[in-house]
Amino acid sequence: MHEDNSMVFGFGKERRQYERKEVERRAIVSLDGHETTVMTGDISQGGAFLKRGSEPLPSEGADIYVEIQTDMPGEDPMIARARVVRVTEEGIGIVFI
């Protein structure tokens, strides 16, 4: 595992550690007691891309909690701590910590 996330989410040529899967799931982002509901764009074992909705999203470097719904009825959502490592017009890239 890379200690420096820039090696995984580097500029220029992409060097990801985990394979991403395009998956749209409802996700709740929590930061300092404020919750925002968004949709995922893709998910991997190491992180996810969360699509921008109508509410502001956390800034790069913010540590957040994210709750991602599964596609299995009755199955509990995945809840994880994450760090925002990339911000774009379309949304935010997060890495699970």
mmCIF file of N, CA, C and O in Angstrom:
data_model
loop_
_atom_site.group_PDB
_atom_site.id
_atom_site.type_symbol
_atom_site.label_atom_id
_atom_site.label_comp_id
_atom_site.label_asym_id
_atom_site.label_seq_id
_atom_site.Cartn_x
_atom_site.Cartn_y
_atom_site.Cartn_z
ATOM 1 N N MET A 1 0.845 -1.178 0.000
ATOM 2 C CA MET A 1 0.000 0.000 0.000
ATOM 3 C C MET A 1 0.885 1.235 0.000
ATOM 4 O O MET A 1 1.880 1.307 0.686
ATOM 5 N N HIS A 2 0.498 2.225 -0.767
ATOM 6 C CA HIS A 2 1.267 3.454 -0.863
ATOM 7 C C HIS A 2 0.999 4.333 0.352
ATOM 8 O O HIS A 2 -0.128 4.525 0.747
ATOM 9 N N GLU A 3 2.060 4.868 0.934
ATOM 10 C CA GLU A 3 1.909 5.797 2.050
ATOM 11 C C GLU A 3 1.423 7.149 1.547
ATOM 12 O O GLU A 3 0.672 7.828 2.197
ATOM 13 N N ASP A 4 1.869 7.542 0.368
ATOM 14 C CA ASP A 4 1.545 8.843 -0.197
ATOM 15 C C ASP A 4 0.418 8.655 -1.204
ATOM 16 O O ASP A 4 0.590 8.003 -2.207
ATOM 17 N N ASN A 5 -0.764 9.226 -0.925
ATOM 18 C CA ASN A 5 -1.908 9.053 -1.816
ATOM 19 C C ASN A 5 -1.656 9.624 -3.197
ATOM 20 O O ASN A 5 -2.328 9.240 -4.145
ATOM 21 N N SER A 6 -0.705 10.546 -3.362
ATOM 22 C CA SER A 6 -0.431 11.091 -4.684
ATOM 23 C C SER A 6 0.115 10.006 -5.602
ATOM 24 O O SER A 6 0.009 10.106 -6.810
ATOM 25 N N MET A 7 0.679 8.951 -5.046
ATOM 26 C CA MET A 7 1.152 7.838 -5.862
ATOM 27 C C MET A 7 -0.029 7.038 -6.398
ATOM 28 O O MET A 7 0.046 6.459 -7.457
ATOM 29 N N VAL A 8 -1.113 6.990 -5.657
ATOM 30 C CA VAL A 8 -2.294 6.264 -6.082
ATOM 31 C C VAL A 8 -3.183 7.153 -6.940
ATOM 32 O O VAL A 8 -3.708 6.751 -7.962
ATOM 33 N N PHE A 9 -3.359 8.382 -6.542
ATOM 34 C CA PHE A 9 -4.226 9.322 -7.238
ATOM 35 C C PHE A 9 -3.370 10.413 -7.866
ATOM 36 O O PHE A 9 -3.620 11.586 -7.701
ATOM 37 N N GLY A 10 -2.316 10.011 -8.565
ATOM 38 C CA GLY A 10 -1.350 10.959 -9.093
ATOM 39 C C GLY A 10 -1.902 11.809 -10.217
ATOM 40 O O GLY A 10 -2.925 11.520 -10.814
ATOM 41 N N PHE A 11 -1.215 12.892 -10.472
ATOM 42 C CA PHE A 11 -1.561 13.761 -11.590
ATOM 43 C C PHE A 11 -1.010 13.116 -12.852
ATOM 44 O O PHE A 11 -0.048 12.375 -12.818
ATOM 45 N N GLY A 12 -1.597 13.449 -13.986
ATOM 46 C CA GLY A 12 -1.125 12.874 -15.240
ATOM 47 C C GLY A 12 -1.607 11.446 -15.372
ATOM 48 O O GLY A 12 -2.790 11.170 -15.269
ATOM 49 N N LYS A 13 -0.693 10.525 -15.577
ATOM 50 C CA LYS A 13 -1.050 9.119 -15.758
ATOM 51 C C LYS A 13 -1.654 8.559 -14.468
ATOM 52 O O LYS A 13 -1.105 8.699 -13.393
ATOM 53 N N GLU A 14 -2.801 7.901 -14.627
ATOM 54 C CA GLU A 14 -3.502 7.354 -13.476
ATOM 55 C C GLU A 14 -2.789 6.106 -12.964
ATOM 56 O O GLU A 14 -2.459 5.216 -13.731
ATOM 57 N N ARG A 15 -2.563 6.037 -11.644
ATOM 58 C CA ARG A 15 -1.922 4.870 -11.032
ATOM 59 C C ARG A 15 -2.744 4.433 -9.841
ATOM 60 O O ARG A 15 -2.382 4.694 -8.714
ATOM 61 N N ARG A 16 -3.847 3.789 -10.098
ATOM 62 C CA ARG A 16 -4.740 3.369 -9.013
ATOM 63 C C ARG A 16 -4.335 1.990 -8.517
ATOM 64 O O ARG A 16 -3.954 1.132 -9.289
ATOM 65 N N GLN A 17 -4.518 1.802 -7.222
ATOM 66 C CA GLN A 17 -4.158 0.529 -6.607
ATOM 67 C C GLN A 17 -5.276 -0.499 -6.769
ATOM 68 O O GLN A 17 -5.008 -1.682 -6.830
ATOM 69 N N TYR A 18 -6.525 -0.045 -6.836
ATOM 70 C CA TYR A 18 -7.663 -0.955 -6.908
ATOM 71 C C TYR A 18 -8.481 -0.682 -8.168
ATOM 72 O O TYR A 18 -8.590 0.454 -8.614
ATOM 73 N N GLU A 19 -9.079 -1.727 -8.710
ATOM 74 C CA GLU A 19 -9.935 -1.583 -9.884
ATOM 75 C C GLU A 19 -11.234 -0.891 -9.492
ATOM 76 O O GLU A 19 -11.857 -1.232 -8.491
ATOM 77 N N ARG A 20 -11.635 0.099 -10.293
ATOM 78 C CA ARG A 20 -12.886 0.815 -10.035
ATOM 79 C C ARG A 20 -14.013 0.155 -10.807
ATOM 80 O O ARG A 20 -13.821 -0.349 -11.900
ATOM 81 N N LYS A 21 -15.214 0.189 -10.207
ATOM 82 C CA LYS A 21 -16.419 -0.295 -10.886
ATOM 83 C C LYS A 21 -17.425 0.843 -10.911
ATOM 84 O O LYS A 21 -17.683 1.462 -9.889
ATOM 85 N N GLU A 22 -17.959 1.113 -12.111
ATOM 86 C CA GLU A 22 -18.993 2.145 -12.215
ATOM 87 C C GLU A 22 -20.254 1.620 -11.556
ATOM 88 O O GLU A 22 -20.820 0.628 -12.000
ATOM 89 N N VAL A 23 -20.642 2.264 -10.461
ATOM 90 C CA VAL A 23 -21.798 1.841 -9.672
ATOM 91 C C VAL A 23 -22.515 3.083 -9.167
ATOM 92 O O VAL A 23 -21.877 3.963 -8.582
ATOM 93 N N GLU A 24 -23.820 3.156 -9.395
ATOM 94 C CA GLU A 24 -24.611 4.261 -8.844
ATOM 95 C C GLU A 24 -25.365 3.763 -7.632
ATOM 96 O O GLU A 24 -26.241 2.910 -7.751
ATOM 97 N N ARG A 25 -24.993 4.283 -6.481
ATOM 98 C CA ARG A 25 -25.650 3.964 -5.213
ATOM 99 C C ARG A 25 -25.856 5.265 -4.456
ATOM 100 O O ARG A 25 -25.043 6.176 -4.538
ATOM 101 N N ARG A 26 -26.913 5.308 -3.664
ATOM 102 C CA ARG A 26 -27.142 6.466 -2.806
ATOM 103 C C ARG A 26 -26.114 6.437 -1.691
ATOM 104 O O ARG A 26 -25.815 5.391 -1.126
ATOM 105 N N ALA A 27 -25.546 7.611 -1.409
ATOM 106 C CA ALA A 27 -24.542 7.717 -0.355
ATOM 107 C C ALA A 27 -24.825 8.959 0.480
ATOM 108 O O ALA A 27 -25.295 9.973 -0.032
ATOM 109 N N ILE A 28 -24.553 8.854 1.764
ATOM 110 C CA ILE A 28 -24.705 9.983 2.678
ATOM 111 C C ILE A 28 -23.323 10.363 3.173
ATOM 112 O O ILE A 28 -22.606 9.538 3.743
ATOM 113 N N VAL A 29 -22.946 11.611 2.941
ATOM 114 C CA VAL A 29 -21.658 12.147 3.385
ATOM 115 C C VAL A 29 -21.901 12.933 4.663
ATOM 116 O O VAL A 29 -22.771 13.804 4.700
ATOM 117 N N SER A 30 -21.131 12.631 5.720
ATOM 118 C CA SER A 30 -21.260 13.338 7.001
ATOM 119 C C SER A 30 -19.959 14.043 7.343
ATOM 120 O O SER A 30 -18.891 13.433 7.312
ATOM 121 N N LEU A 31 -20.083 15.339 7.679
ATOM 122 C CA LEU A 31 -18.935 16.132 8.104
ATOM 123 C C LEU A 31 -19.416 17.131 9.143
ATOM 124 O O LEU A 31 -20.326 17.919 8.867
ATOM 125 N N ASP A 32 -18.843 17.064 10.326
ATOM 126 C CA ASP A 32 -19.162 18.004 11.409
ATOM 127 C C ASP A 32 -20.661 18.088 11.681
ATOM 128 O O ASP A 32 -21.218 19.178 11.847
ATOM 129 N N GLY A 33 -21.342 16.939 11.679
ATOM 130 C CA GLY A 33 -22.767 16.898 12.001
ATOM 131 C C GLY A 33 -23.696 17.255 10.851
ATOM 132 O O GLY A 33 -24.907 17.191 10.991
ATOM 133 N N HIS A 34 -23.151 17.635 9.702
ATOM 134 C CA HIS A 34 -23.971 17.968 8.532
ATOM 135 C C HIS A 34 -23.957 16.786 7.565
ATOM 136 O O HIS A 34 -22.903 16.243 7.258
ATOM 137 N N GLU A 35 -25.138 16.387 7.083
ATOM 138 C CA GLU A 35 -25.243 15.272 6.145
ATOM 139 C C GLU A 35 -25.705 15.764 4.781
ATOM 140 O O GLU A 35 -26.586 16.621 4.685
ATOM 141 N N THR A 36 -25.104 15.203 3.727
ATOM 142 C CA THR A 36 -25.455 15.504 2.350
ATOM 143 C C THR A 36 -25.679 14.190 1.618
ATOM 144 O O THR A 36 -24.843 13.286 1.717
ATOM 145 N N THR A 37 -26.781 14.062 0.892
ATOM 146 C CA THR A 37 -27.057 12.859 0.122
ATOM 147 C C THR A 37 -26.595 13.063 -1.312
ATOM 148 O O THR A 37 -26.911 14.071 -1.938
ATOM 149 N N VAL A 38 -25.812 12.100 -1.807
ATOM 150 C CA VAL A 38 -25.264 12.149 -3.166
ATOM 151 C C VAL A 38 -25.399 10.763 -3.794
ATOM 152 O O VAL A 38 -25.907 9.840 -3.165
ATOM 153 N N MET A 39 -24.901 10.630 -5.013
ATOM 154 C CA MET A 39 -24.837 9.333 -5.687
ATOM 155 C C MET A 39 -23.380 9.005 -5.968
ATOM 156 O O MET A 39 -22.574 9.904 -6.238
ATOM 157 N N THR A 40 -23.037 7.724 -5.905
ATOM 158 C CA THR A 40 -21.687 7.316 -6.274
ATOM 159 C C THR A 40 -21.592 7.286 -7.799
ATOM 160 O O THR A 40 -22.588 7.077 -8.496
ATOM 161 N N GLY A 41 -20.388 7.497 -8.308
ATOM 162 C CA GLY A 41 -20.118 7.351 -9.734
ATOM 163 C C GLY A 41 -19.342 6.074 -9.979
ATOM 164 O O GLY A 41 -19.570 5.360 -10.940
ATOM 165 N N ASP A 42 -18.413 5.793 -9.048
ATOM 166 C CA ASP A 42 -17.682 4.523 -9.083
ATOM 167 C C ASP A 42 -17.197 4.208 -7.681
ATOM 168 O O ASP A 42 -17.133 5.076 -6.816
ATOM 169 N N ILE A 43 -16.886 2.920 -7.481
ATOM 170 C CA ILE A 43 -16.434 2.440 -6.170
ATOM 171 C C ILE A 43 -15.318 1.427 -6.404
ATOM 172 O O ILE A 43 -15.362 0.654 -7.358
ATOM 173 N N SER A 44 -14.325 1.432 -5.500
ATOM 174 C CA SER A 44 -13.295 0.396 -5.482
ATOM 175 C C SER A 44 -13.068 0.012 -4.022
ATOM 176 O O SER A 44 -13.677 0.598 -3.126
ATOM 177 N N GLN A 45 -12.175 -0.937 -3.797
ATOM 178 C CA GLN A 45 -11.858 -1.312 -2.414
ATOM 179 C C GLN A 45 -11.201 -0.158 -1.670
ATOM 180 O O GLN A 45 -11.284 -0.079 -0.456
ATOM 181 N N GLY A 46 -10.545 0.737 -2.399
ATOM 182 C CA GLY A 46 -9.796 1.809 -1.760
ATOM 183 C C GLY A 46 -10.498 3.142 -1.660
ATOM 184 O O GLY A 46 -10.057 4.025 -0.943
ATOM 185 N N GLY A 47 -11.617 3.315 -2.389
ATOM 186 C CA GLY A 47 -12.286 4.601 -2.356
ATOM 187 C C GLY A 47 -13.462 4.664 -3.303
ATOM 188 O O GLY A 47 -13.957 3.649 -3.773
ATOM 189 N N ALA A 48 -13.905 5.884 -3.591
ATOM 190 C CA ALA A 48 -15.076 6.068 -4.451
ATOM 191 C C ALA A 48 -15.061 7.476 -5.033
ATOM 192 O O ALA A 48 -14.351 8.353 -4.550
ATOM 193 N N PHE A 49 -15.872 7.657 -6.065
ATOM 194 C CA PHE A 49 -16.127 8.987 -6.597
ATOM 195 C C PHE A 49 -17.581 9.296 -6.294
ATOM 196 O O PHE A 49 -18.474 8.496 -6.605
ATOM 197 N N LEU A 50 -17.827 10.436 -5.659
ATOM 198 C CA LEU A 50 -19.174 10.845 -5.278
ATOM 199 C C LEU A 50 -19.591 12.017 -6.143
ATOM 200 O O LEU A 50 -18.904 13.039 -6.193
ATOM 201 N N LYS A 51 -20.716 11.870 -6.833
ATOM 202 C CA LYS A 51 -21.202 12.902 -7.751
ATOM 203 C C LYS A 51 -21.773 14.088 -6.988
ATOM 204 O O LYS A 51 -22.473 13.911 -5.987
ATOM 205 N N ARG A 52 -21.500 15.265 -7.507
ATOM 206 C CA ARG A 52 -21.982 16.498 -6.910
ATOM 207 C C ARG A 52 -23.498 16.575 -7.058
ATOM 208 O O ARG A 52 -24.047 16.319 -8.120
ATOM 209 N N GLY A 53 -24.187 16.926 -5.962
ATOM 210 C CA GLY A 53 -25.624 17.144 -5.980
ATOM 211 C C GLY A 53 -25.909 18.623 -5.865
ATOM 212 O O GLY A 53 -25.108 19.461 -6.306
ATOM 213 N N SER A 54 -27.018 18.963 -5.240
ATOM 214 C CA SER A 54 -27.387 20.380 -5.114
ATOM 215 C C SER A 54 -26.708 21.063 -3.921
ATOM 216 O O SER A 54 -26.641 22.284 -3.869
ATOM 217 N N GLU A 55 -26.221 20.279 -2.956
ATOM 218 C CA GLU A 55 -25.576 20.858 -1.776
ATOM 219 C C GLU A 55 -24.056 20.847 -1.925
ATOM 220 O O GLU A 55 -23.511 19.999 -2.634
ATOM 221 N N PRO A 56 -23.364 21.755 -1.242
ATOM 222 C CA PRO A 56 -21.900 21.779 -1.305
ATOM 223 C C PRO A 56 -21.304 20.484 -0.734
ATOM 224 O O PRO A 56 -21.868 19.877 0.175
ATOM 225 N N LEU A 57 -20.170 20.082 -1.287
ATOM 226 C CA LEU A 57 -19.452 18.909 -0.803
ATOM 227 C C LEU A 57 -18.196 19.347 -0.054
ATOM 228 O O LEU A 57 -17.720 20.472 -0.247
ATOM 229 N N PRO A 58 -17.639 18.464 0.791
ATOM 230 C CA PRO A 58 -16.433 18.820 1.546
ATOM 231 C C PRO A 58 -15.253 19.149 0.631
ATOM 232 O O PRO A 58 -15.173 18.687 -0.508
ATOM 233 N N SER A 59 -14.319 19.906 1.163
ATOM 234 C CA SER A 59 -13.119 20.324 0.437
ATOM 235 C C SER A 59 -12.062 19.231 0.450
ATOM 236 O O SER A 59 -12.085 18.323 1.288
ATOM 237 N N GLU A 60 -11.090 19.365 -0.451
ATOM 238 C CA GLU A 60 -9.967 18.441 -0.495
ATOM 239 C C GLU A 60 -9.261 18.438 0.855
ATOM 240 O O GLU A 60 -9.058 19.477 1.466
ATOM 241 N N GLY A 61 -8.923 17.240 1.339
ATOM 242 C CA GLY A 61 -8.250 17.087 2.621
ATOM 243 C C GLY A 61 -9.191 16.834 3.788
ATOM 244 O O GLY A 61 -8.748 16.445 4.868
ATOM 245 N N ALA A 62 -10.496 17.037 3.592
ATOM 246 C CA ALA A 62 -11.467 16.838 4.685
ATOM 247 C C ALA A 62 -11.611 15.356 5.004
ATOM 248 O O ALA A 62 -11.664 14.512 4.114
ATOM 249 N N ASP A 63 -11.660 15.030 6.289
ATOM 250 C CA ASP A 63 -11.965 13.671 6.746
ATOM 251 C C ASP A 63 -13.462 13.593 6.987
ATOM 252 O O ASP A 63 -14.021 14.432 7.705
ATOM 253 N N ILE A 64 -14.106 12.609 6.379
ATOM 254 C CA ILE A 64 -15.564 12.483 6.414
ATOM 255 C C ILE A 64 -15.966 11.073 6.796
ATOM 256 O O ILE A 64 -15.127 10.176 6.861
ATOM 257 N N TYR A 65 -17.252 10.894 7.038
ATOM 258 C CA TYR A 65 -17.856 9.572 7.117
ATOM 259 C C TYR A 65 -18.763 9.452 5.910
ATOM 260 O O TYR A 65 -19.423 10.419 5.511
ATOM 261 N N VAL A 66 -18.803 8.270 5.313
ATOM 262 C CA VAL A 66 -19.674 8.042 4.169
ATOM 263 C C VAL A 66 -20.436 6.741 4.396
ATOM 264 O O VAL A 66 -19.889 5.764 4.880
ATOM 265 N N GLU A 67 -21.731 6.790 4.095
ATOM 266 C CA GLU A 67 -22.610 5.623 4.217
ATOM 267 C C GLU A 67 -23.130 5.330 2.814
ATOM 268 O O GLU A 67 -23.835 6.144 2.226
ATOM 269 N N ILE A 68 -22.741 4.176 2.267
ATOM 270 C CA ILE A 68 -23.112 3.818 0.899
ATOM 271 C C ILE A 68 -24.106 2.667 0.936
ATOM 272 O O ILE A 68 -23.827 1.616 1.517
ATOM 273 N N GLN A 69 -25.257 2.884 0.323
ATOM 274 C CA GLN A 69 -26.304 1.867 0.276
ATOM 275 C C GLN A 69 -25.868 0.707 -0.620
ATOM 276 O O GLN A 69 -25.149 0.909 -1.593
ATOM 277 N N THR A 70 -26.327 -0.496 -0.301
ATOM 278 C CA THR A 70 -26.047 -1.656 -1.136
ATOM 279 C C THR A 70 -27.241 -1.904 -2.049
ATOM 280 O O THR A 70 -28.280 -1.259 -1.911
ATOM 281 N N ASP A 71 -27.105 -2.848 -2.954
ATOM 282 C CA ASP A 71 -28.216 -3.183 -3.845
ATOM 283 C C ASP A 71 -28.990 -4.401 -3.349
ATOM 284 O O ASP A 71 -29.893 -4.880 -4.014
ATOM 285 N N MET A 72 -28.639 -4.894 -2.159
ATOM 286 C CA MET A 72 -29.302 -6.072 -1.589
ATOM 287 C C MET A 72 -30.345 -5.627 -0.563
ATOM 288 O O MET A 72 -29.987 -5.005 0.436
ATOM 289 N N PRO A 73 -31.624 -5.939 -0.809
ATOM 290 C CA PRO A 73 -32.672 -5.569 0.154
ATOM 291 C C PRO A 73 -32.375 -6.149 1.539
ATOM 292 O O PRO A 73 -31.981 -7.309 1.665
ATOM 293 N N GLY A 74 -32.514 -5.313 2.544
ATOM 294 C CA GLY A 74 -32.299 -5.755 3.924
ATOM 295 C C GLY A 74 -30.848 -5.758 4.365
ATOM 296 O O GLY A 74 -30.565 -5.969 5.537
ATOM 297 N N GLU A 75 -29.917 -5.545 3.448
ATOM 298 C CA GLU A 75 -28.498 -5.533 3.805
ATOM 299 C C GLU A 75 -28.114 -4.157 4.344
ATOM 300 O O GLU A 75 -28.541 -3.134 3.820
ATOM 301 N N ASP A 76 -27.313 -4.138 5.402
ATOM 302 C CA ASP A 76 -26.868 -2.877 5.990
ATOM 303 C C ASP A 76 -25.970 -2.119 5.018
ATOM 304 O O ASP A 76 -25.212 -2.732 4.256
ATOM 305 N N PRO A 77 -26.020 -0.782 5.049
ATOM 306 C CA PRO A 77 -25.124 0.007 4.187
ATOM 307 C C PRO A 77 -23.680 -0.118 4.650
ATOM 308 O O PRO A 77 -23.408 -0.471 5.803
ATOM 309 N N MET A 78 -22.759 0.174 3.749
ATOM 310 C CA MET A 78 -21.351 0.221 4.102
ATOM 311 C C MET A 78 -21.085 1.595 4.713
ATOM 312 O O MET A 78 -21.461 2.615 4.136
ATOM 313 N N ILE A 79 -20.466 1.626 5.889
ATOM 314 C CA ILE A 79 -20.125 2.885 6.553
ATOM 315 C C ILE A 79 -18.613 2.913 6.727
ATOM 316 O O ILE A 79 -18.026 1.946 7.216
ATOM 317 N N ALA A 80 -17.989 4.019 6.297
ATOM 318 C CA ALA A 80 -16.533 4.099 6.367
ATOM 319 C C ALA A 80 -16.078 5.528 6.626
ATOM 320 O O ALA A 80 -16.775 6.479 6.284
ATOM 321 N N ARG A 81 -14.890 5.648 7.222
ATOM 322 C CA ARG A 81 -14.202 6.934 7.285
ATOM 323 C C ARG A 81 -13.479 7.103 5.973
ATOM 324 O O ARG A 81 -12.989 6.138 5.391
ATOM 325 N N ALA A 82 -13.402 8.329 5.496
ATOM 326 C CA ALA A 82 -12.737 8.582 4.223
ATOM 327 C C ALA A 82 -12.117 9.969 4.233
ATOM 328 O O ALA A 82 -12.449 10.809 5.070
ATOM 329 N N ARG A 83 -11.227 10.193 3.283
ATOM 330 C CA ARG A 83 -10.597 11.504 3.113
ATOM 331 C C ARG A 83 -10.827 11.948 1.674
ATOM 332 O O ARG A 83 -10.667 11.162 0.739
ATOM 333 N N VAL A 84 -11.191 13.212 1.512
ATOM 334 C CA VAL A 84 -11.378 13.772 0.177
ATOM 335 C C VAL A 84 -9.994 14.025 -0.408
ATOM 336 O O VAL A 84 -9.198 14.766 0.156
ATOM 337 N N VAL A 85 -9.697 13.376 -1.555
ATOM 338 C CA VAL A 85 -8.380 13.510 -2.177
ATOM 339 C C VAL A 85 -8.432 14.235 -3.517
ATOM 340 O O VAL A 85 -7.394 14.568 -4.078
ATOM 341 N N ARG A 86 -9.646 14.465 -4.027
ATOM 342 C CA ARG A 86 -9.776 15.147 -5.320
ATOM 343 C C ARG A 86 -11.127 15.829 -5.386
ATOM 344 O O ARG A 86 -12.132 15.283 -4.958
ATOM 345 N N VAL A 87 -11.147 17.043 -5.904
ATOM 346 C CA VAL A 87 -12.388 17.794 -6.080
ATOM 347 C C VAL A 87 -12.466 18.225 -7.545
ATOM 348 O O VAL A 87 -11.504 18.790 -8.069
ATOM 349 N N THR A 88 -13.593 17.931 -8.204
ATOM 350 C CA THR A 88 -13.803 18.349 -9.589
ATOM 351 C C THR A 88 -15.174 19.013 -9.691
ATOM 352 O O THR A 88 -15.942 19.016 -8.723
ATOM 353 N N GLU A 89 -15.489 19.524 -10.865
ATOM 354 C CA GLU A 89 -16.821 20.104 -11.085
ATOM 355 C C GLU A 89 -17.904 19.036 -10.955
ATOM 356 O O GLU A 89 -19.026 19.340 -10.581
ATOM 357 N N GLU A 90 -17.551 17.776 -11.248
ATOM 358 C CA GLU A 90 -18.527 16.685 -11.205
ATOM 359 C C GLU A 90 -18.732 16.100 -9.809
ATOM 360 O O GLU A 90 -19.752 15.468 -9.545
ATOM 361 N N GLY A 91 -17.749 16.260 -8.914
ATOM 362 C CA GLY A 91 -17.887 15.676 -7.581
ATOM 363 C C GLY A 91 -16.554 15.574 -6.856
ATOM 364 O O GLY A 91 -15.630 16.331 -7.132
ATOM 365 N N ILE A 92 -16.462 14.593 -5.942
ATOM 366 C CA ILE A 92 -15.244 14.416 -5.142
ATOM 367 C C ILE A 92 -14.767 12.976 -5.197
ATOM 368 O O ILE A 92 -15.553 12.034 -5.231
ATOM 369 N N GLY A 93 -13.448 12.822 -5.193
ATOM 370 C CA GLY A 93 -12.821 11.510 -5.064
ATOM 371 C C GLY A 93 -12.430 11.313 -3.622
ATOM 372 O O GLY A 93 -11.857 12.216 -3.004
ATOM 373 N N ILE A 94 -12.775 10.148 -3.075
ATOM 374 C CA ILE A 94 -12.438 9.868 -1.671
ATOM 375 C C ILE A 94 -11.627 8.581 -1.586
ATOM 376 O O ILE A 94 -11.751 7.701 -2.432
ATOM 377 N N VAL A 95 -10.793 8.506 -0.568
ATOM 378 C CA VAL A 95 -10.051 7.295 -0.255
ATOM 379 C C VAL A 95 -10.487 6.857 1.139
ATOM 380 O O VAL A 95 -10.624 7.692 2.044
ATOM 381 N N PHE A 96 -10.779 5.559 1.296
ATOM 382 C CA PHE A 96 -11.181 5.039 2.604
ATOM 383 C C PHE A 96 -9.959 4.990 3.507
ATOM 384 O O PHE A 96 -8.877 4.606 3.094
ATOM 385 N N ILE A 97 -10.146 5.429 4.773
ATOM 386 C CA ILE A 97 -9.025 5.449 5.733
ATOM 387 C C ILE A 97 -9.369 4.645 6.966
ATOM 388 O O ILE A 97 -10.486 4.305 7.202
#
